[in-house]
Amino acid sequence: MINCDRIETDIFVGSCPASTIDVDRLAGGMKVTAILCLQSDKDFETYHLPIAKIREACVQQGVEWVQRPVIDFDPEDMAQSIQAPVDALNELLTAGKRVYVHCTAGICRAPGTVVGYLHKYRGMSLEAALELVKQNRPIANPYMEALKIAFNQED
């Protein structure tokens, strides 16, 4: 079962969908119309996730699946890779989607993506964006130094 929180009306952050039931919950109860996945294929293998079934459930539910991997537990990769999921989130929201952003546990990569989005596209400081995310998802703990590097906000 996923663990998630709503950050804004159309942005949810949480853990990875582990079954088709999770996709049903996202699409049905939460009215999610797109899933932005930050996991890599290696993550799917490591955690034995039935990704083919999960993607098929997305198709059946009319939920768009977008994968923009960022390596887990790797701040350097986050600094180099985070722009792609941030831009993908903006594209999905601009298209009117209600988006579920997830990594494995919904603690670092997914919240980091939302922080980056709020900074880049909503003009918030990284600190204010983090505060908003943490108000709604207290377990959020993105690599802020990596985000500062990615968005040229180093001290």
GROMACS .gro file of N, CA and C in nm:
model
  465
    1MET      N    1   0.084  -0.118   0.000
    1MET     CA    2   0.000   0.000   0.000
    1MET      C    3   0.088   0.125   0.000
    2ILE      N    4   0.051   0.219  -0.083
    2ILE     CA    5   0.129   0.341  -0.092
    2ILE      C    6   0.109   0.429   0.031
    3ASN      N    7   0.210   0.510   0.057
    3ASN     CA    8   0.207   0.609   0.163
    3ASN      C    9   0.224   0.743   0.093
    4CYS      N   10   0.121   0.826   0.094
    4CYS     CA   11   0.132   0.950   0.017
    4CYS      C   12   0.062   1.066   0.086
    5ASP      N   13   0.098   1.184   0.039
    5ASP     CA   14   0.039   1.307   0.090
    5ASP      C   15   0.016   1.404  -0.026
    6ARG      N   16  -0.086   1.486  -0.012
    6ARG     CA   17  -0.111   1.590  -0.112
    6ARG      C   18  -0.030   1.713  -0.075
    7ILE      N   19   0.043   1.764  -0.172
    7ILE     CA   20   0.123   1.885  -0.152
    7ILE      C   21   0.043   2.007  -0.195
    8GLU      N   22  -0.019   1.997  -0.311
    8GLU     CA   23  -0.110   2.099  -0.365
    8GLU      C   24  -0.226   2.025  -0.428
    9THR      N   25  -0.324   2.097  -0.476
    9THR     CA   26  -0.444   2.035  -0.531
    9THR      C   27  -0.413   1.925  -0.631
   10ASP      N   28  -0.318   1.949  -0.720
   10ASP     CA   29  -0.288   1.854  -0.827
   10ASP      C   30  -0.152   1.786  -0.814
   11ILE      N   31  -0.090   1.793  -0.697
   11ILE     CA   32   0.041   1.730  -0.676
   11ILE      C   33   0.036   1.645  -0.550
   12PHE      N   34   0.063   1.517  -0.568
   12PHE     CA   35   0.075   1.422  -0.457
   12PHE      C   36   0.216   1.365  -0.459
   13VAL      N   37   0.270   1.334  -0.342
   13VAL     CA   38   0.403   1.275  -0.330
   13VAL      C   39   0.393   1.152  -0.242
   14GLY      N   40   0.466   1.046  -0.281
   14GLY     CA   41   0.463   0.928  -0.197
   14GLY      C   42   0.552   0.816  -0.242
   15SER      N   43   0.524   0.701  -0.186
   15SER     CA   44   0.601   0.580  -0.214
   15SER      C   45   0.554   0.516  -0.344
   16CYS      N   46   0.630   0.419  -0.388
   16CYS     CA   47   0.600   0.356  -0.517
   16CYS      C   48   0.475   0.270  -0.511
   17PRO      N   49   0.396   0.275  -0.618
   17PRO     CA   50   0.285   0.182  -0.627
   17PRO      C   51   0.343   0.040  -0.636
   18ALA      N   52   0.298  -0.048  -0.551
   18ALA     CA   53   0.353  -0.183  -0.547
   18ALA      C   54   0.260  -0.287  -0.606
   19SER      N   55   0.140  -0.244  -0.645
   19SER     CA   56   0.043  -0.337  -0.701
   19SER      C   57  -0.059  -0.262  -0.785
   20THR      N   58  -0.140  -0.337  -0.856
   20THR     CA   59  -0.246  -0.275  -0.935
   20THR      C   60  -0.351  -0.211  -0.844
   21ILE      N   61  -0.365  -0.262  -0.724
   21ILE     CA   62  -0.459  -0.203  -0.628
   21ILE      C   63  -0.418  -0.060  -0.595
   22ASP      N   64  -0.287  -0.037  -0.585
   22ASP     CA   65  -0.239   0.099  -0.560
   22ASP      C   66  -0.275   0.192  -0.675
   23VAL      N   67  -0.263   0.144  -0.798
   23VAL     CA   68  -0.300   0.226  -0.914
   23VAL      C   69  -0.450   0.255  -0.910
   24ASP      N   70  -0.530   0.155  -0.875
   24ASP     CA   71  -0.674   0.175  -0.864
   24ASP      C   72  -0.706   0.283  -0.760
   25ARG      N   73  -0.635   0.280  -0.648
   25ARG     CA   74  -0.656   0.380  -0.542
   25ARG      C   75  -0.619   0.520  -0.591
   26LEU      N   76  -0.505   0.530  -0.660
   26LEU     CA   77  -0.461   0.659  -0.711
   26LEU      C   78  -0.560   0.716  -0.812
   27ALA      N   79  -0.602   0.633  -0.907
   27ALA     CA   80  -0.692   0.678  -1.013
   27ALA      C   81  -0.834   0.698  -0.962
   28GLY      N   82  -0.879   0.607  -0.878
   28GLY     CA   83  -1.017   0.614  -0.832
   28GLY      C   84  -1.038   0.714  -0.721
   29GLY      N   85  -0.984   0.686  -0.606
   29GLY     CA   86  -1.008   0.770  -0.489
   29GLY      C   87  -0.942   0.905  -0.494
   30MET      N   88  -0.821   0.910  -0.551
   30MET     CA   89  -0.746   1.036  -0.551
   30MET      C   90  -0.757   1.112  -0.683
   31LYS      N   91  -0.817   1.050  -0.783
   31LYS     CA   92  -0.838   1.113  -0.914
   31LYS      C   93  -0.708   1.154  -0.983
   32VAL      N   94  -0.600   1.076  -0.960
   32VAL     CA   95  -0.472   1.100  -1.026
   32VAL      C   96  -0.484   1.064  -1.173
   33THR      N   97  -0.431   1.150  -1.260
   33THR     CA   98  -0.435   1.124  -1.404
   33THR      C   99  -0.297   1.103  -1.465
   34ALA      N  100  -0.193   1.118  -1.383
   34ALA     CA  101  -0.056   1.092  -1.430
   34ALA      C  102   0.030   1.049  -1.312
   35ILE      N  103   0.121   0.958  -1.339
   35ILE     CA  104   0.219   0.914  -1.240
   35ILE      C  105   0.357   0.949  -1.293
   36LEU      N  106   0.433   1.023  -1.213
   36LEU     CA  107   0.571   1.056  -1.246
   36LEU      C  108   0.660   0.970  -1.158
   37CYS      N  109   0.724   0.873  -1.220
   37CYS     CA  110   0.806   0.774  -1.150
   37CYS      C  111   0.953   0.813  -1.157
   38LEU      N  112   1.018   0.821  -1.042
   38LEU     CA  113   1.160   0.855  -1.036
   38LEU      C  114   1.247   0.732  -1.017
   39GLN      N  115   1.186   0.615  -1.014
   39GLN     CA  116   1.262   0.492  -0.996
   39GLN      C  117   1.327   0.448  -1.127
   40SER      N  118   1.436   0.377  -1.112
   40SER     CA  119   1.505   0.318  -1.226
   40SER      C  120   1.458   0.174  -1.243
   41ASP      N  121   1.491   0.116  -1.357
   41ASP     CA  122   1.458  -0.025  -1.377
   41ASP      C  123   1.525  -0.112  -1.271
   42LYS      N  124   1.644  -0.071  -1.226
   42LYS     CA  125   1.714  -0.144  -1.120
   42LYS      C  126   1.631  -0.143  -0.990
   43ASP      N  127   1.568  -0.029  -0.960
   43ASP     CA  128   1.481  -0.022  -0.842
   43ASP      C  129   1.368  -0.124  -0.852
   44PHE      N  130   1.307  -0.135  -0.972
   44PHE     CA  131   1.197  -0.230  -0.990
   44PHE      C  132   1.244  -0.372  -0.960
   45GLU      N  133   1.364  -0.405  -1.009
   45GLU     CA  134   1.419  -0.538  -0.986
   45GLU      C  135   1.452  -0.559  -0.838
   46THR      N  136   1.519  -0.461  -0.779
   46THR     CA  137   1.561  -0.472  -0.639
   46THR      C  138   1.443  -0.495  -0.545
   47TYR      N  139   1.334  -0.424  -0.570
   47TYR     CA  140   1.218  -0.433  -0.481
   47TYR      C  141   1.110  -0.528  -0.533
   48HIS      N  142   1.143  -0.603  -0.638
   48HIS     CA  143   1.052  -0.704  -0.694
   48HIS      C  144   0.914  -0.647  -0.725
   49LEU      N  145   0.913  -0.532  -0.790
   49LEU     CA  146   0.787  -0.467  -0.823
   49LEU      C  147   0.734  -0.519  -0.957
   50PRO      N  148   0.607  -0.551  -0.964
   50PRO     CA  149   0.547  -0.602  -1.088
   50PRO      C  150   0.518  -0.486  -1.185
   51ILE      N  151   0.625  -0.425  -1.234
   51ILE     CA  152   0.611  -0.301  -1.310
   51ILE      C  153   0.525  -0.317  -1.435
   52ALA      N  154   0.534  -0.430  -1.503
   52ALA     CA  155   0.451  -0.449  -1.623
   52ALA      C  156   0.303  -0.446  -1.587
   53LYS      N  157   0.267  -0.509  -1.477
   53LYS     CA  158   0.127  -0.509  -1.433
   53LYS      C  159   0.083  -0.370  -1.387
   54ILE      N  160   0.174  -0.300  -1.321
   54ILE     CA  161   0.143  -0.165  -1.275
   54ILE      C  162   0.120  -0.073  -1.395
   55ARG      N  163   0.207  -0.082  -1.495
   55ARG     CA  164   0.189   0.001  -1.615
   55ARG      C  165   0.061  -0.036  -1.689
   56GLU      N  166   0.029  -0.163  -1.696
   56GLU     CA  167  -0.095  -0.207  -1.761
   56GLU      C  168  -0.216  -0.152  -1.686
   57ALA      N  169  -0.210  -0.152  -1.554
   57ALA     CA  170  -0.319  -0.094  -1.475
   57ALA      C  171  -0.334   0.055  -1.504
   58CYS      N  172  -0.222   0.123  -1.524
   58CYS     CA  173  -0.228   0.265  -1.560
   58CYS      C  174  -0.302   0.283  -1.692
   59VAL      N  175  -0.268   0.201  -1.791
   59VAL     CA  176  -0.335   0.209  -1.921
   59VAL      C  177  -0.485   0.186  -1.903
   60GLN      N  178  -0.520   0.083  -1.828
   60GLN     CA  179  -0.662   0.050  -1.807
   60GLN      C  180  -0.737   0.163  -1.735
   61GLN      N  181  -0.667   0.233  -1.646
   61GLN     CA  182  -0.731   0.341  -1.568
   61GLN      C  183  -0.721   0.477  -1.638
   62GLY      N  184  -0.650   0.482  -1.752
   62GLY     CA  185  -0.632   0.609  -1.822
   62GLY      C  186  -0.535   0.702  -1.753
   63VAL      N  187  -0.439   0.644  -1.680
   63VAL     CA  188  -0.338   0.721  -1.608
   63VAL      C  189  -0.209   0.721  -1.690
   64GLU      N  190  -0.159   0.839  -1.720
   64GLU     CA  191  -0.034   0.851  -1.796
   64GLU      C  192   0.083   0.814  -1.705
   65TRP      N  193   0.175   0.732  -1.756
   65TRP     CA  194   0.294   0.689  -1.682
   65TRP      C  195   0.415   0.758  -1.743
   66VAL      N  196   0.489   0.833  -1.663
   66VAL     CA  197   0.610   0.900  -1.710
   66VAL      C  198   0.722   0.859  -1.615
   67GLN      N  199   0.831   0.809  -1.672
   67GLN     CA  200   0.945   0.765  -1.590
   67GLN      C  201   1.065   0.853  -1.619
   68ARG      N  202   1.117   0.918  -1.516
   68ARG     CA  203   1.238   1.000  -1.525
   68ARG      C  204   1.328   0.960  -1.407
   69PRO      N  205   1.410   0.856  -1.427
   69PRO     CA  206   1.486   0.801  -1.314
   69PRO      C  207   1.592   0.895  -1.257
   70VAL      N  208   1.601   0.891  -1.126
   70VAL     CA  209   1.707   0.955  -1.049
   70VAL      C  210   1.758   0.844  -0.957
   71ILE      N  211   1.888   0.824  -0.952
   71ILE     CA  212   1.945   0.715  -0.874
   71ILE      C  213   1.924   0.739  -0.724
   72ASP      N  214   1.876   0.637  -0.656
   72ASP     CA  215   1.849   0.645  -0.512
   72ASP      C  216   1.979   0.656  -0.432
   73PHE      N  217   1.975   0.731  -0.325
   73PHE     CA  218   2.088   0.749  -0.233
   73PHE      C  219   2.213   0.804  -0.303
   74ASP      N  220   2.194   0.890  -0.404
   74ASP     CA  221   2.306   0.943  -0.481
   74ASP      C  222   2.286   1.093  -0.504
   75PRO      N  223   2.333   1.176  -0.410
   75PRO     CA  224   2.314   1.320  -0.423
   75PRO      C  225   2.374   1.377  -0.551
   76GLU      N  226   2.487   1.322  -0.594
   76GLU     CA  227   2.551   1.371  -0.716
   76GLU      C  228   2.461   1.346  -0.837
   77ASP      N  229   2.401   1.228  -0.844
   77ASP     CA  230   2.310   1.201  -0.954
   77ASP      C  231   2.188   1.292  -0.946
   78MET      N  232   2.138   1.316  -0.825
   78MET     CA  233   2.023   1.405  -0.812
   78MET      C  234   2.058   1.543  -0.867
   79ALA      N  235   2.175   1.594  -0.833
   79ALA     CA  236   2.216   1.725  -0.882
   79ALA      C  237   2.219   1.729  -1.035
   80GLN      N  238   2.262   1.619  -1.096
   80GLN     CA  239   2.275   1.613  -1.242
   80GLN      C  240   2.144   1.578  -1.312
   81SER      N  241   2.056   1.503  -1.247
   81SER     CA  242   1.938   1.446  -1.314
   81SER      C  243   1.805   1.511  -1.280
   82ILE      N  244   1.798   1.592  -1.177
   82ILE     CA  245   1.669   1.636  -1.125
   82ILE      C  246   1.592   1.727  -1.220
   83GLN      N  247   1.661   1.795  -1.310
   83GLN     CA  248   1.590   1.885  -1.402
   83GLN      C  249   1.488   1.810  -1.488
   84ALA      N  250   1.521   1.687  -1.530
   84ALA     CA  251   1.429   1.611  -1.618
   84ALA      C  252   1.295   1.583  -1.549
   85PRO      N  253   1.293   1.530  -1.427
   85PRO     CA  254   1.163   1.510  -1.363
   85PRO      C  255   1.094   1.641  -1.326
   86VAL      N  256   1.170   1.743  -1.291
   86VAL     CA  257   1.109   1.874  -1.261
   86VAL      C  258   1.036   1.927  -1.384
   87ASP      N  259   1.103   1.919  -1.500
   87ASP     CA  260   1.041   1.966  -1.624
   87ASP      C  261   0.922   1.878  -1.663
   88ALA      N  262   0.934   1.748  -1.641
   88ALA     CA  263   0.823   1.656  -1.671
   88ALA      C  264   0.702   1.689  -1.584
   89LEU      N  265   0.725   1.718  -1.457
   89LEU     CA  266   0.615   1.755  -1.367
   89LEU      C  267   0.546   1.881  -1.419
   90ASN      N  268   0.625   1.979  -1.460
   90ASN     CA  269   0.566   2.101  -1.514
   90ASN      C  270   0.483   2.073  -1.639
   91GLU      N  271   0.534   1.989  -1.728
   91GLU     CA  272   0.461   1.955  -1.850
   91GLU      C  273   0.328   1.887  -1.817
   92LEU      N  274   0.331   1.795  -1.723
   92LEU     CA  275   0.208   1.724  -1.685
   92LEU      C  276   0.106   1.819  -1.623
   93LEU      N  277   0.152   1.905  -1.533
   93LEU     CA  278   0.061   2.000  -1.469
   93LEU      C  279   0.006   2.102  -1.569
   94THR      N  280   0.092   2.147  -1.660
   94THR     CA  281   0.049   2.241  -1.763
   94THR      C  282  -0.058   2.178  -1.853
   95ALA      N  283  -0.049   2.047  -1.872
   95ALA     CA  284  -0.147   1.974  -1.953
   95ALA      C  285  -0.276   1.945  -1.874
   96GLY      N  286  -0.283   1.993  -1.750
   96GLY     CA  287  -0.404   1.975  -1.671
   96GLY      C  288  -0.412   1.843  -1.596
   97LYS      N  289  -0.299   1.776  -1.581
   97LYS     CA  290  -0.298   1.647  -1.511
   97LYS      C  291  -0.295   1.667  -1.360
   98ARG      N  292  -0.346   1.569  -1.290
   98ARG     CA  293  -0.333   1.558  -1.144
   98ARG      C  294  -0.227   1.451  -1.123
   99VAL      N  295  -0.113   1.489  -1.064
   99VAL     CA  296   0.008   1.407  -1.071
   99VAL      C  297   0.048   1.347  -0.936
  100TYR      N  298   0.079   1.218  -0.941
  100TYR     CA  299   0.138   1.147  -0.827
  100TYR      C  300   0.285   1.130  -0.857
  101VAL      N  301   0.372   1.193  -0.778
  101VAL     CA  302   0.517   1.186  -0.795
  101VAL      C  303   0.569   1.086  -0.693
  102HIS      N  304   0.642   0.985  -0.741
  102HIS     CA  305   0.691   0.887  -0.645
  102HIS      C  306   0.834   0.843  -0.674
  103CYS      N  307   0.901   0.803  -0.567
  103CYS     CA  308   1.028   0.732  -0.575
  103CYS      C  309   1.002   0.600  -0.503
  104THR      N  310   1.095   0.550  -0.428
  104THR     CA  311   1.070   0.424  -0.359
  104THR      C  312   0.989   0.447  -0.231
  105ALA      N  313   1.039   0.534  -0.144
  105ALA     CA  314   0.971   0.558  -0.016
  105ALA      C  315   0.900   0.694  -0.009
  106GLY      N  316   0.926   0.780  -0.108
  106GLY     CA  317   0.864   0.912  -0.105
  106GLY      C  318   0.928   1.005  -0.004
  107ILE      N  319   1.057   0.986   0.020
  107ILE     CA  320   1.126   1.067   0.120
  107ILE      C  321   1.224   1.166   0.058
  108CYS      N  322   1.298   1.125  -0.042
  108CYS     CA  323   1.403   1.211  -0.097
  108CYS      C  324   1.378   1.256  -0.241
  109ARG      N  325   1.378   1.162  -0.335
  109ARG     CA  326   1.372   1.199  -0.476
  109ARG      C  327   1.240   1.264  -0.516
  110ALA      N  328   1.128   1.206  -0.476
  110ALA     CA  329   0.998   1.264  -0.514
  110ALA      C  330   0.976   1.401  -0.449
  111PRO      N  331   0.998   1.414  -0.318
  111PRO     CA  332   0.986   1.548  -0.260
  111PRO      C  333   1.085   1.647  -0.322
  112GLY      N  334   1.206   1.600  -0.354
  112GLY     CA  335   1.305   1.687  -0.418
  112GLY      C  336   1.257   1.738  -0.553
  113THR      N  337   1.187   1.652  -0.625
  113THR     CA  338   1.132   1.694  -0.754
  113THR      C  339   1.029   1.804  -0.736
  114VAL      N  340   0.943   1.789  -0.637
  114VAL     CA  341   0.840   1.890  -0.614
  114VAL      C  342   0.903   2.020  -0.564
  115VAL      N  343   1.004   2.010  -0.478
  115VAL     CA  344   1.075   2.130  -0.434
  115VAL      C  345   1.136   2.201  -0.555
  116GLY      N  346   1.201   2.123  -0.643
  116GLY     CA  347   1.259   2.181  -0.764
  116GLY      C  348   1.155   2.247  -0.853
  117TYR      N  349   1.041   2.182  -0.868
  117TYR     CA  350   0.932   2.239  -0.949
  117TYR      C  351   0.883   2.371  -0.890
  118LEU      N  352   0.857   2.372  -0.760
  118LEU     CA  353   0.808   2.493  -0.695
  118LEU      C  354   0.909   2.607  -0.709
  119HIS      N  355   1.036   2.574  -0.705
  119HIS     CA  356   1.141   2.674  -0.720
  119HIS      C  357   1.148   2.724  -0.865
  120LYS      N  358   1.162   2.632  -0.958
  120LYS     CA  359   1.185   2.668  -1.098
  120LYS      C  360   1.062   2.729  -1.165
  121TYR      N  361   0.946   2.673  -1.139
  121TYR     CA  362   0.826   2.715  -1.212
  121TYR      C  363   0.730   2.803  -1.133
  122ARG      N  364   0.744   2.807  -1.002
  122ARG     CA  365   0.656   2.890  -0.921
  122ARG      C  366   0.731   3.005  -0.854
  123GLY      N  367   0.863   3.009  -0.875
  123GLY     CA  368   0.942   3.120  -0.825
  123GLY      C  369   0.967   3.120  -0.676
  124MET      N  370   0.945   3.009  -0.610
  124MET     CA  371   0.970   3.001  -0.466
  124MET      C  372   1.120   2.979  -0.441
  125SER      N  373   1.168   3.026  -0.329
  125SER     CA  374   1.305   2.990  -0.290
  125SER      C  375   1.305   2.841  -0.260
  126LEU      N  376   1.422   2.779  -0.268
  126LEU     CA  377   1.430   2.636  -0.236
  126LEU      C  378   1.385   2.612  -0.092
  127GLU      N  379   1.421   2.701  -0.003
  127GLU     CA  380   1.386   2.685   0.138
  127GLU      C  381   1.235   2.694   0.159
  128ALA      N  382   1.170   2.791   0.093
  128ALA     CA  383   1.025   2.805   0.106
  128ALA      C  384   0.954   2.685   0.043
  129ALA      N  385   1.006   2.638  -0.069
  129ALA     CA  386   0.947   2.521  -0.135
  129ALA      C  387   0.958   2.398  -0.044
  130LEU      N  388   1.076   2.380   0.018
  130LEU     CA  389   1.093   2.268   0.110
  130LEU      C  390   0.997   2.280   0.228
  131GLU      N  391   0.981   2.399   0.280
  131GLU     CA  392   0.889   2.419   0.393
  131GLU      C  393   0.747   2.379   0.355
  132LEU      N  394   0.702   2.418   0.235
  132LEU     CA  395   0.568   2.382   0.190
  132LEU      C  396   0.553   2.231   0.177
  133VAL      N  397   0.653   2.168   0.117
  133VAL     CA  398   0.648   2.022   0.101
  133VAL      C  399   0.645   1.954   0.237
  134LYS      N  400   0.732   1.997   0.328
  134LYS     CA  401   0.739   1.934   0.461
  134LYS      C  402   0.614   1.960   0.545
  135GLN      N  403   0.545   2.071   0.522
  135GLN     CA  404   0.419   2.096   0.594
  135GLN      C  405   0.318   1.988   0.560
  136ASN      N  406   0.323   1.942   0.437
  136ASN     CA  407   0.226   1.843   0.390
  136ASN      C  408   0.278   1.700   0.394
  137ARG      N  409   0.410   1.684   0.390
  137ARG     CA  410   0.472   1.552   0.397
  137ARG      C  411   0.592   1.562   0.492
  138PRO      N  412   0.567   1.552   0.621
  138PRO     CA  413   0.672   1.573   0.720
  138PRO      C  414   0.795   1.482   0.704
  139ILE      N  415   0.778   1.364   0.644
  139ILE     CA  416   0.894   1.275   0.628
  139ILE      C  417   0.983   1.314   0.511
  140ALA      N  418   0.944   1.416   0.434
  140ALA     CA  419   1.025   1.459   0.320
  140ALA      C  420   1.164   1.501   0.366
  141ASN      N  421   1.265   1.452   0.296
  141ASN     CA  422   1.403   1.486   0.331
  141ASN      C  423   1.490   1.479   0.206
  142PRO      N  424   1.466   1.570   0.111
  142PRO     CA  425   1.546   1.567  -0.012
  142PRO      C  426   1.688   1.617   0.012
  143TYR      N  427   1.777   1.582  -0.079
  143TYR     CA  428   1.915   1.630  -0.072
  143TYR      C  429   1.917   1.777  -0.113
  144MET      N  430   1.906   1.866  -0.017
  144MET     CA  431   1.899   2.009  -0.048
  144MET      C  432   2.027   2.061  -0.111
  145GLU      N  433   2.142   2.010  -0.070
  145GLU     CA  434   2.266   2.056  -0.132
  145GLU      C  435   2.268   2.020  -0.280
  146ALA      N  436   2.216   1.903  -0.314
  146ALA     CA  437   2.208   1.862  -0.455
  146ALA      C  438   2.114   1.955  -0.531
  147LEU      N  439   2.002   1.992  -0.470
  147LEU     CA  440   1.909   2.083  -0.535
  147LEU      C  441   1.971   2.222  -0.552
  148LYS      N  442   2.047   2.266  -0.454
  148LYS     CA  443   2.115   2.396  -0.466
  148LYS      C  444   2.213   2.394  -0.583
  149ILE      N  445   2.284   2.284  -0.600
  149ILE     CA  446   2.376   2.272  -0.714
  149ILE      C  447   2.297   2.270  -0.844
  150ALA      N  448   2.193   2.190  -0.849
  150ALA     CA  449   2.113   2.177  -0.972
  150ALA      C  450   2.053   2.309  -1.016
  151PHE      N  451   2.015   2.392  -0.922
  151PHE     CA  452   1.949   2.518  -0.954
  151PHE      C  453   2.039   2.640  -0.931
  152ASN      N  454   2.170   2.615  -0.926
  152ASN     CA  455   2.269   2.723  -0.912
  152ASN      C  456   2.238   2.815  -0.795
  153GLN      N  457   2.206   2.754  -0.681
  153GLN     CA  458   2.174   2.830  -0.561
  153GLN      C  459   2.274   2.803  -0.449
  154GLU      N  460   2.394   2.763  -0.489
  154GLU     CA  461   2.495   2.729  -0.388
  154GLU      C  462   2.531   2.853  -0.307
  155ASP      N  463   2.561   2.828  -0.180
  155ASP     CA  464   2.597   2.938  -0.089
  155ASP      C  465   2.728   3.002  -0.129
   0.00000   0.00000   0.00000
